[in-house]
Amino acid sequence: MNDVPESVLVDDIATLVTNDPSRGRGEVGEIRDAALVVEDGRVAWSGPRAQAPAADARIDAAGRCVIPGFVDSHSHIVFAGDRSREFAARMSGRPYSAGGIRTTVAATREATDADLLAGARRLVREARAQGTTTLEVKSGYGLTVEDEERCLAVASRVTDEVTFLGAHVVAPEYADDPRGYVDLVTGPMLDACAPRARWIDVFCERGAFDEDASRRVLTAGMERGLLPRVHGNQLGEGPGVRLAVEMGAASVDHCTYLAAEDVDALVQAAGRPEPTVATLLPGVDFSTRQAYPDARALIDAGALVALASDCNPGSCFTSSLAFCVAVAVRDMGMTPDEAVWAATAGGARALRRTDVGHLAPGARADLVLLDAPNHLYLAYRPGVPQVAAVWKDGELVSGRP
Ligand code: NIG
Ligand code: FE
């Protein structure tokens, strides 16, 4: 699988997770003793090994497991500075609040573009080495027109999934004029940032933006052609989930504190042709020592659940989807199958992507070879590095088979 156009057979896969229920067992479409053919950066064929077609070259999976690359639909990796002491204080009992974001804003404004890019690239490499092949990246630590724009410029150097989050918190200069800040975000800042982003996001939460301000932000972004997604219900119950569903957001992220009507809204939104996904961020609840959301109840009710890292310097500094899978299984009531699906196919749904998150023919050849016989090992062996090799668009980008 290199630049030369040829077909490559990935052979002797003990367990292949296709996420295509028509191809194998369960929602994850698991095929035992499988093989997969890659051609021109795409999956050309996947199925039982005994039926594999001929190919120009062969990679030996040697009885290990292949899953689709993780689709991490939520990160904030364009930043400068360090908040390890804030984390330590939390572990000694101080609660997390949105206010900590301003610490990172100050450091980010001071940083050069080159420093921000180097930091983002380092985290992309780190995420890739752990199996993430699609990564959404938000702005939100600039909070001036110029700083938000340059954070988005950095983001677009490392990913195609770029999100404008000027409405992360009210910028410190506008502490006494939050309406004025929303005017800035929906006016000159959006003018500068809309051409650089695919998504518009808002932190709809106590200490950040209320329902009316959040609706204004999302509406303004959508009028500029951006697609909505929402941070909601992270620190307490609130209007975030219902607003996201009302606006037809692709995803509402956190969902840690849900009222019955929020669950109802998510279930109703899951049935739409363009659903609103409930994206759970187990690393945040871990690193802020909050209660975990009840993923079991959400899934049983019929909501569509994704898992993402939320990699950021404040509420959760992990880039590991494997870690998120393990926590979701251990503490949020998800089965290993559901958690692996949620971190791959679920993330793809949250980004409205059909070309990633599965390994049926036609999908991008974004593959992760695990040093494990099956995908259950991601939760079964928490904290253990098990990613042997990662391919993106058929190209080896980390490790070796
Ligand atoms: O998703 N919730 C809002 N934003 C981030 C936290 C950012 C920070 O604390 O720096 C989040 O958790
Ligand atoms: Fe976030």
PDB file of C-alpha atoms and ligand atoms in Angstrom, residues 74-76 138 141 165 168 201 203 231 234 253-254 281 284 310-312 315, ligand 2:
ATOM      1  CA  HIS A  74     -14.278  16.243  18.917  1.00  0.00           C
ATOM      2  CA  SER A  75     -10.924  17.812  19.779  1.00  0.00           C
ATOM      3  CA  HIS A  76      -9.368  21.141  20.696  1.00  0.00           C
ATOM      4  CA  LYS A 138     -11.928  23.178  16.830  1.00  0.00           C
ATOM      5  CA  TYR A 141      -8.737  29.445  22.397  1.00  0.00           C
ATOM      6  CA  LEU A 165     -15.799  27.703  18.115  1.00  0.00           C
ATOM      7  CA  HIS A 168     -16.296  28.785  23.499  1.00  0.00           C
ATOM      8  CA  ASP A 201     -20.026  24.965  17.466  1.00  0.00           C
ATOM      9  CA  PHE A 203     -20.555  25.883  24.353  1.00  0.00           C
ATOM     10  CA  HIS A 231     -21.286  21.397  23.422  1.00  0.00           C
ATOM     11  CA  GLN A 234     -21.524  18.972  30.411  1.00  0.00           C
ATOM     12  CA  ASP A 253     -21.334  16.549  22.755  1.00  0.00           C
ATOM     13  CA  HIS A 254     -20.837  15.732  26.457  1.00  0.00           C
ATOM     14  CA  LEU A 281     -16.643  12.074  26.043  1.00  0.00           C
ATOM     15  CA  VAL A 284     -13.757  14.443  30.275  1.00  0.00           C
ATOM     16  CA  ASP A 310     -12.353  15.950  23.433  1.00  0.00           C
ATOM     17  CA  CYS A 311      -8.546  16.177  23.575  1.00  0.00           C
ATOM     18  CA  ASN A 312      -7.844  19.597  25.141  1.00  0.00           C
ATOM     19  CA  SER A 315     -11.059  19.137  30.805  1.00  0.00           C
TER      20      SER A 315
HETATM   21 FE    FE B   2     -14.951  20.221  23.746  1.00  0.00          FE
END
